[in-house]
JSON list of C-alpha atoms in Angstrom, two decimals:
[
{"chain": "P", "resi": 1, "resn": "VAL", "atom": "CA", "xyz": [156.48, 65.22, -68.08]},
{"chain": "P", "resi": 2, "resn": "TYR", "atom": "CA", "xyz": [158.35, 68.32, -66.94]},
{"chain": "P", "resi": 3, "resn": "VAL", "atom": "CA", "xyz": [158.96, 68.99, -63.32]},
{"chain": "P", "resi": 4, "resn": "ASN", "atom": "CA", "xyz": [160.09, 72.41, -62.14]},
{"chain": "P", "resi": 5, "resn": "ILE", "atom": "CA", "xyz": [161.75, 72.44, -58.79]},
{"chain": "P", "resi": 6, "resn": "SER", "atom": "CA", "xyz": [161.86, 75.82, -57.14]},
{"chain": "P", "resi": 7, "resn": "ASP", "atom": "CA", "xyz": [164.63, 76.62, -54.74]},
{"chain": "P", "resi": 8, "resn": "VAL", "atom": "CA", "xyz": [163.74, 78.06, -51.38]},
{"chain": "P", "resi": 9, "resn": "ASN", "atom": "CA", "xyz": [165.94, 80.18, -49.20]},
{"chain": "P", "resi": 10, "resn": "ASP", "atom": "CA", "xyz": [167.15, 77.49, -46.82]},
{"chain": "P", "resi": 11, "resn": "HIS", "atom": "CA", "xyz": [170.80, 78.40, -46.20]},
{"chain": "P", "resi": 12, "resn": "VAL", "atom": "CA", "xyz": [172.11, 81.17, -44.00]},
{"chain": "P", "resi": 13, "resn": "PRO", "atom": "CA", "xyz": [174.86, 83.44, -45.32]},
{"chain": "P", "resi": 14, "resn": "GLN", "atom": "CA", "xyz": [178.27, 82.56, -43.90]},
{"chain": "P", "resi": 15, "resn": "SER", "atom": "CA", "xyz": [181.27, 84.79, -43.39]},
{"chain": "P", "resi": 16, "resn": "SER", "atom": "CA", "xyz": [184.65, 83.33, -44.28]},
{"chain": "P", "resi": 17, "resn": "LEU", "atom": "CA", "xyz": [185.91, 84.37, -40.81]},
{"chain": "P", "resi": 18, "resn": "PRO", "atom": "CA", "xyz": [184.04, 84.40, -37.50]},
{"chain": "P", "resi": 19, "resn": "VAL", "atom": "CA", "xyz": [186.11, 87.42, -36.37]},
{"chain": "P", "resi": 20, "resn": "TYR", "atom": "CA", "xyz": [187.99, 90.03, -38.40]},
{"chain": "P", "resi": 21, "resn": "ARG", "atom": "CA", "xyz": [190.78, 91.93, -36.63]},
{"chain": "P", "resi": 22, "resn": "VAL", "atom": "CA", "xyz": [191.93, 95.27, -38.02]},
{"chain": "P", "resi": 23, "resn": "GLU", "atom": "CA", "xyz": [193.74, 98.41, -36.92]},
{"chain": "P", "resi": 24, "resn": "VAL", "atom": "CA", "xyz": [193.24, 102.09, -37.68]},
{"chain": "P", "resi": 25, "resn": "LEU", "atom": "CA", "xyz": [195.15, 105.18, -36.57]},
{"chain": "P", "resi": 26, "resn": "GLU", "atom": "CA", "xyz": [193.41, 107.52, -34.20]},
{"chain": "P", "resi": 27, "resn": "ASN", "atom": "CA", "xyz": [192.51, 110.84, -35.83]},
{"chain": "P", "resi": 28, "resn": "SER", "atom": "CA", "xyz": [192.16, 109.15, -39.25]},
{"chain": "P", "resi": 29, "resn": "PRO", "atom": "CA", "xyz": [190.07, 111.34, -41.54]},
{"chain": "P", "resi": 30, "resn": "ALA", "atom": "CA", "xyz": [186.41, 110.59, -42.14]},
{"chain": "P", "resi": 31, "resn": "GLY", "atom": "CA", "xyz": [185.99, 108.04, -44.91]},
{"chain": "P", "resi": 32, "resn": "THR", "atom": "CA", "xyz": [189.16, 106.07, -44.09]},
{"chain": "P", "resi": 33, "resn": "THR", "atom": "CA", "xyz": [188.71, 102.41, -45.03]},
{"chain": "P", "resi": 34, "resn": "VAL", "atom": "CA", "xyz": [189.09, 100.20, -41.97]},
{"chain": "P", "resi": 35, "resn": "LEU", "atom": "CA", "xyz": [188.13, 96.89, -43.63]},
{"chain": "P", "resi": 36, "resn": "ALA", "atom": "CA", "xyz": [187.87, 96.59, -47.42]},
{"chain": "P", "resi": 37, "resn": "ALA", "atom": "CA", "xyz": [185.19, 93.88, -47.42]},
{"chain": "P", "resi": 38, "resn": "ILE", "atom": "CA", "xyz": [183.65, 91.05, -45.46]},
{"chain": "P", "resi": 39, "resn": "ASN", "atom": "CA", "xyz": [183.91, 87.84, -47.45]},
{"chain": "P", "resi": 40, "resn": "ALA", "atom": "CA", "xyz": [180.66, 85.93, -47.24]},
{"chain": "P", "resi": 41, "resn": "SER", "atom": "CA", "xyz": [178.75, 83.41, -49.30]},
{"chain": "P", "resi": 42, "resn": "ASP", "atom": "CA", "xyz": [175.39, 81.68, -49.43]},
{"chain": "P", "resi": 43, "resn": "PRO", "atom": "CA", "xyz": [174.77, 78.40, -51.32]},
{"chain": "P", "resi": 44, "resn": "ASP", "atom": "CA", "xyz": [171.29, 79.48, -52.36]},
{"chain": "P", "resi": 45, "resn": "PRO", "atom": "CA", "xyz": [171.32, 80.63, -56.00]},
{"chain": "P", "resi": 46, "resn": "ASP", "atom": "CA", "xyz": [170.97, 84.31, -56.88]},
{"chain": "P", "resi": 47, "resn": "THR", "atom": "CA", "xyz": [171.48, 85.39, -53.30]},
{"chain": "P", "resi": 48, "resn": "VAL", "atom": "CA", "xyz": [172.59, 88.95, -52.61]},
{"chain": "P", "resi": 49, "resn": "ILE", "atom": "CA", "xyz": [174.04, 89.37, -49.14]},
{"chain": "P", "resi": 50, "resn": "SER", "atom": "CA", "xyz": [173.70, 92.66, -47.30]},
{"chain": "P", "resi": 51, "resn": "TYR", "atom": "CA", "xyz": [175.75, 93.79, -44.30]},
{"chain": "P", "resi": 52, "resn": "HIS", "atom": "CA", "xyz": [174.57, 95.74, -41.27]},
{"chain": "P", "resi": 53, "resn": "ILE", "atom": "CA", "xyz": [176.30, 96.96, -38.09]},
{"chain": "P", "resi": 54, "resn": "THR", "atom": "CA", "xyz": [173.95, 95.78, -35.35]},
{"chain": "P", "resi": 55, "resn": "ASP", "atom": "CA", "xyz": [175.99, 96.35, -32.18]},
{"chain": "P", "resi": 56, "resn": "GLY", "atom": "CA", "xyz": [179.19, 97.89, -30.85]},
{"chain": "P", "resi": 57, "resn": "ASN", "atom": "CA", "xyz": [179.20, 101.07, -32.92]},
{"chain": "P", "resi": 58, "resn": "ASN", "atom": "CA", "xyz": [179.45, 103.24, -29.83]},
{"chain": "P", "resi": 59, "resn": "ASP", "atom": "CA", "xyz": [179.30, 106.93, -30.64]},
{"chain": "P", "resi": 60, "resn": "ASP", "atom": "CA", "xyz": [178.40, 106.06, -34.27]},
{"chain": "P", "resi": 61, "resn": "MET", "atom": "CA", "xyz": [182.07, 106.07, -35.35]},
{"chain": "P", "resi": 62, "resn": "PHE", "atom": "CA", "xyz": [181.83, 103.69, -38.34]},
{"chain": "P", "resi": 63, "resn": "THR", "atom": "CA", "xyz": [179.72, 103.07, -41.43]},
{"chain": "P", "resi": 64, "resn": "ILE", "atom": "CA", "xyz": [179.32, 99.90, -43.45]},
{"chain": "P", "resi": 65, "resn": "GLU", "atom": "CA", "xyz": [178.66, 99.57, -47.18]},
{"chain": "P", "resi": 66, "resn": "LYS", "atom": "CA", "xyz": [175.51, 97.48, -47.34]},
{"chain": "P", "resi": 67, "resn": "SER", "atom": "CA", "xyz": [176.50, 95.59, -50.50]},
{"chain": "P", "resi": 68, "resn": "SER", "atom": "CA", "xyz": [180.17, 94.81, -49.78]},
{"chain": "P", "resi": 69, "resn": "GLY", "atom": "CA", "xyz": [180.70, 95.00, -46.04]},
{"chain": "P", "resi": 70, "resn": "GLU", "atom": "CA", "xyz": [183.35, 97.71, -46.45]},
{"chain": "P", "resi": 71, "resn": "ILE", "atom": "CA", "xyz": [183.78, 99.51, -43.14]},
{"chain": "P", "resi": 72, "resn": "LYS", "atom": "CA", "xyz": [184.93, 103.15, -43.01]},
{"chain": "P", "resi": 73, "resn": "THR", "atom": "CA", "xyz": [185.38, 105.78, -40.36]},
{"chain": "P", "resi": 74, "resn": "LYS", "atom": "CA", "xyz": [182.36, 108.04, -40.16]},
{"chain": "P", "resi": 75, "resn": "ASN", "atom": "CA", "xyz": [184.19, 111.04, -38.74]},
{"chain": "P", "resi": 76, "resn": "SER", "atom": "CA", "xyz": [187.67, 112.02, -37.62]},
{"chain": "P", "resi": 77, "resn": "HIS", "atom": "CA", "xyz": [187.07, 111.76, -33.88]},
{"chain": "P", "resi": 78, "resn": "LEU", "atom": "CA", "xyz": [188.70, 108.40, -33.15]},
{"chain": "P", "resi": 79, "resn": "ASP", "atom": "CA", "xyz": [190.72, 108.94, -29.97]},
{"chain": "P", "resi": 80, "resn": "ARG", "atom": "CA", "xyz": [192.65, 106.05, -28.44]},
{"chain": "P", "resi": 81, "resn": "GLU", "atom": "CA", "xyz": [192.81, 107.85, -25.09]},
{"chain": "P", "resi": 82, "resn": "ILE", "atom": "CA", "xyz": [188.99, 107.66, -24.96]},
{"chain": "P", "resi": 83, "resn": "GLU", "atom": "CA", "xyz": [188.35, 104.29, -26.68]},
{"chain": "P", "resi": 84, "resn": "SER", "atom": "CA", "xyz": [191.15, 101.88, -27.63]},
{"chain": "P", "resi": 85, "resn": "LYS", "atom": "CA", "xyz": [189.01, 99.18, -29.24]},
{"chain": "P", "resi": 86, "resn": "TYR", "atom": "CA", "xyz": [185.63, 98.72, -30.91]},
{"chain": "P", "resi": 87, "resn": "GLU", "atom": "CA", "xyz": [183.95, 95.35, -31.27]},
{"chain": "P", "resi": 88, "resn": "LEU", "atom": "CA", "xyz": [181.36, 95.57, -34.05]},
{"chain": "P", "resi": 89, "resn": "GLU", "atom": "CA", "xyz": [178.70, 92.92, -34.52]},
{"chain": "P", "resi": 90, "resn": "ILE", "atom": "CA", "xyz": [177.89, 92.58, -38.21]},
{"chain": "P", "resi": 91, "resn": "THR", "atom": "CA", "xyz": [174.67, 90.90, -39.36]},
{"chain": "P", "resi": 92, "resn": "LEU", "atom": "CA", "xyz": [174.72, 89.23, -42.76]},
{"chain": "P", "resi": 93, "resn": "LYS", "atom": "CA", "xyz": [171.30, 89.12, -44.40]},
{"chain": "P", "resi": 94, "resn": "ASP", "atom": "CA", "xyz": [170.50, 87.09, -47.55]},
{"chain": "P", "resi": 95, "resn": "ALA", "atom": "CA", "xyz": [167.26, 88.77, -48.62]},
{"chain": "P", "resi": 96, "resn": "GLU", "atom": "CA", "xyz": [165.33, 91.99, -48.07]},
{"chain": "P", "resi": 97, "resn": "ASP", "atom": "CA", "xyz": [161.96, 90.38, -47.38]},
{"chain": "P", "resi": 98, "resn": "ASP", "atom": "CA", "xyz": [160.37, 88.04, -44.84]},
{"chain": "P", "resi": 99, "resn": "SER", "atom": "CA", "xyz": [162.30, 85.03, -46.20]},
{"chain": "P", "resi": 100, "resn": "ALA", "atom": "CA", "xyz": [165.63, 86.56, -45.10]},
{"chain": "P", "resi": 101, "resn": "LEU", "atom": "CA", "xyz": [168.01, 84.40, -43.12]},
{"chain": "P", "resi": 102, "resn": "THR", "atom": "CA", "xyz": [170.77, 85.99, -41.08]},
{"chain": "P", "resi": 103, "resn": "SER", "atom": "CA", "xyz": [174.07, 85.18, -39.43]},
{"chain": "P", "resi": 104, "resn": "LYS", "atom": "CA", "xyz": [176.66, 87.23, -37.59]},
{"chain": "P", "resi": 105, "resn": "THR", "atom": "CA", "xyz": [180.36, 87.95, -37.75]},
{"chain": "P", "resi": 106, "resn": "PHE", "atom": "CA", "xyz": [182.45, 90.29, -35.67]},
{"chain": "P", "resi": 107, "resn": "VAL", "atom": "CA", "xyz": [185.00, 92.99, -36.49]},
{"chain": "P", "resi": 108, "resn": "ILE", "atom": "CA", "xyz": [187.44, 94.01, -33.78]},
{"chain": "P", "resi": 109, "resn": "ILE", "atom": "CA", "xyz": [188.99, 97.41, -34.53]},
{"chain": "P", "resi": 110, "resn": "ASN", "atom": "CA", "xyz": [192.06, 98.37, -32.51]},
{"chain": "P", "resi": 111, "resn": "ILE", "atom": "CA", "xyz": [192.79, 102.08, -32.45]},
{"chain": "P", "resi": 112, "resn": "ILE", "atom": "CA", "xyz": [196.50, 102.80, -32.89]},
{"chain": "P", "resi": 113, "resn": "ASP", "atom": "CA", "xyz": [197.90, 105.60, -30.76]},
{"chain": "P", "resi": 114, "resn": "GLU", "atom": "CA", "xyz": [199.53, 108.67, -32.27]},
{"chain": "P", "resi": 115, "resn": "ASN", "atom": "CA", "xyz": [201.59, 111.27, -30.44]},
{"chain": "P", "resi": 116, "resn": "ASP", "atom": "CA", "xyz": [198.78, 113.82, -30.42]},
{"chain": "P", "resi": 117, "resn": "ASN", "atom": "CA", "xyz": [198.77, 115.17, -26.86]},
{"chain": "P", "resi": 118, "resn": "ALA", "atom": "CA", "xyz": [201.25, 117.79, -25.69]},
{"chain": "P", "resi": 119, "resn": "PRO", "atom": "CA", "xyz": [202.78, 117.36, -22.23]},
{"chain": "P", "resi": 120, "resn": "GLN", "atom": "CA", "xyz": [201.19, 119.46, -19.51]},
{"chain": "P", "resi": 121, "resn": "PHE", "atom": "CA", "xyz": [202.50, 120.91, -16.26]},
{"chain": "P", "resi": 122, "resn": "LEU", "atom": "CA", "xyz": [200.72, 119.63, -13.19]},
{"chain": "P", "resi": 123, "resn": "ASP", "atom": "CA", "xyz": [201.12, 122.84, -11.22]},
{"chain": "P", "resi": 124, "resn": "ARG", "atom": "CA", "xyz": [200.72, 126.40, -12.39]},
{"chain": "P", "resi": 125, "resn": "ILE", "atom": "CA", "xyz": [203.66, 127.73, -10.36]},
{"chain": "P", "resi": 126, "resn": "TYR", "atom": "CA", "xyz": [206.89, 125.97, -9.41]},
{"chain": "P", "resi": 127, "resn": "LYS", "atom": "CA", "xyz": [209.15, 127.37, -6.64]},
{"chain": "P", "resi": 128, "resn": "PHE", "atom": "CA", "xyz": [212.74, 126.31, -6.16]}
]
Protein backbone atom coordinates (compact mmCIF):
# COMPACT_ATOMS: atom_id res chain seq x y z
CA VAL A 1 0.00 0.00 0.00
CA TYR A 2 1.40 3.37 -1.03
CA VAL A 3 0.09 6.54 0.45
CA ASN A 4 0.90 9.89 -1.14
CA ILE A 5 0.53 12.83 1.15
CA SER A 6 0.22 16.15 -0.61
CA ASP A 7 1.38 19.27 1.11
CA VAL A 8 -0.94 22.23 1.22
CA ASN A 9 0.05 25.83 1.58
CA ASP A 10 -0.57 26.22 5.30
CA HIS A 11 2.29 28.47 6.46
CA VAL A 12 2.61 32.19 5.94
CA PRO A 13 5.93 33.61 4.75
CA GLN A 14 7.92 35.22 7.56
CA SER A 15 10.48 37.99 7.38
CA SER A 16 13.57 37.59 9.52
CA LEU A 17 12.94 41.11 10.91
CA PRO A 18 9.63 42.82 11.67
CA VAL A 19 11.19 46.20 10.78
CA TYR A 20 14.20 47.05 8.61
CA ARG A 21 15.87 50.42 9.20
CA VAL A 22 18.03 51.93 6.46
CA GLU A 23 19.40 55.28 5.35
CA VAL A 24 19.90 56.88 1.95
CA LEU A 25 21.34 60.24 0.93
CA GLU A 26 18.96 62.78 -0.48
CA ASN A 27 19.53 63.40 -4.19
CA SER A 28 20.81 59.83 -4.67
CA PRO A 29 20.57 58.88 -8.34
CA ALA A 30 17.72 56.75 -9.62
CA GLY A 31 18.47 53.07 -9.16
CA THR A 32 20.42 53.48 -5.91
CA THR A 33 20.03 50.38 -3.74
CA VAL A 34 18.42 51.28 -0.42
CA LEU A 35 18.03 47.71 0.92
CA ALA A 36 19.77 44.77 -0.77
CA ALA A 37 17.15 42.17 0.15
CA ILE A 38 14.43 41.26 2.60
CA ASN A 39 15.25 37.94 4.23
CA ALA A 40 12.15 35.78 4.41
CA SER A 41 11.29 32.12 4.55
CA ASP A 42 8.30 29.80 4.37
CA PRO A 43 8.33 26.22 5.71
CA ASP A 44 6.11 24.98 2.90
CA PRO A 45 8.21 23.15 0.30
CA ASP A 46 8.89 24.72 -3.10
CA THR A 47 7.59 28.09 -2.00
CA VAL A 48 8.64 31.17 -3.93
CA ILE A 49 8.09 34.36 -1.97
CA SER A 50 7.29 37.60 -3.77
CA TYR A 51 7.58 41.11 -2.32
CA HIS A 52 5.27 44.06 -2.89
CA ILE A 53 5.21 47.65 -1.56
CA THR A 54 1.62 48.03 -0.35
CA ASP A 55 1.74 51.31 1.60
CA GLY A 56 3.93 54.29 2.42
CA ASN A 57 5.48 54.83 -1.01
CA ASN A 58 4.36 58.44 -1.09
CA ASP A 59 5.18 60.13 -4.37
CA ASP A 60 6.21 56.74 -5.82
CA MET A 61 9.86 57.22 -4.77
CA PHE A 62 10.91 53.56 -4.47
CA THR A 63 10.68 50.28 -6.38
CA ILE A 64 10.98 46.74 -5.08
CA GLU A 65 12.34 43.70 -6.89
CA LYS A 66 9.49 41.20 -6.71
CA SER A 67 11.73 38.14 -6.35
CA SER A 68 14.32 39.39 -3.83
CA GLY A 69 12.81 42.32 -1.97
CA GLU A 70 15.63 44.62 -3.10
CA ILE A 71 14.49 48.23 -2.72
CA LYS A 72 15.90 50.98 -4.96
CA THR A 73 15.24 54.65 -5.52
CA LYS A 74 12.92 55.18 -8.46
CA ASN A 75 14.12 58.67 -9.30
CA SER A 76 16.59 61.25 -8.03
CA HIS A 77 14.07 63.51 -6.30
CA LEU A 78 14.58 62.48 -2.67
CA ASP A 79 14.67 65.73 -0.70
CA ARG A 80 15.08 65.65 3.07
CA GLU A 81 13.69 69.18 3.35
CA ILE A 82 10.40 67.86 1.93
CA GLU A 83 10.30 64.33 3.41
CA SER A 84 12.82 63.10 6.02
CA LYS A 85 11.50 59.56 6.40
CA TYR A 86 9.48 56.95 4.51
CA GLU A 87 7.79 54.01 6.21
CA LEU A 88 7.12 51.32 3.60
CA GLU A 89 4.77 48.44 4.27
CA ILE A 90 5.99 45.36 2.42
CA THR A 91 3.66 42.41 1.79
CA LEU A 92 5.27 38.99 1.46
CA LYS A 93 3.26 36.61 -0.70
CA ASP A 94 3.97 32.86 -0.98
CA ALA A 95 2.04 32.06 -4.17
CA GLU A 96 0.59 33.80 -7.20
CA ASP A 97 -2.83 32.15 -7.08
CA ASP A 98 -5.83 31.92 -4.75
CA SER A 99 -3.91 29.75 -2.27
CA ALA A 100 -1.48 32.60 -1.49
CA LEU A 101 -0.84 33.44 2.12
CA THR A 102 0.63 36.81 3.06
CA SER A 103 2.41 38.58 5.88
CA LYS A 104 3.89 42.03 6.31
CA THR A 105 7.18 43.62 7.26
CA PHE A 106 8.15 47.25 7.35
CA VAL A 107 11.09 49.23 5.98
CA ILE A 108 11.86 52.60 7.53
CA ILE A 109 14.02 54.72 5.23
CA ASN A 110 15.66 57.78 6.77
CA ILE A 111 16.76 60.39 4.27
CA ILE A 112 20.20 61.79 5.09
CA ASP A 113 20.64 65.52 4.56
CA GLU A 114 23.23 66.93 2.18
CA ASN A 115 24.35 70.54 1.94
CA ASP A 116 22.34 71.20 -1.22
CA ASN A 117 20.64 74.54 -0.56
CA ALA A 118 22.47 77.84 -0.95
CA PRO A 119 21.86 80.52 1.68
CA GLN A 120 19.39 83.21 0.70
CA PHE A 121 18.97 86.84 1.70
CA LEU A 122 15.68 87.60 3.38
CA ASP A 123 15.42 91.13 2.03
CA ARG A 124 16.21 92.40 -1.44
CA ILE A 125 17.79 95.65 -0.22
CA TYR A 126 19.74 96.31 2.96
CA LYS A 127 20.37 99.90 4.18
CA PHE A 128 22.98 100.78 6.76
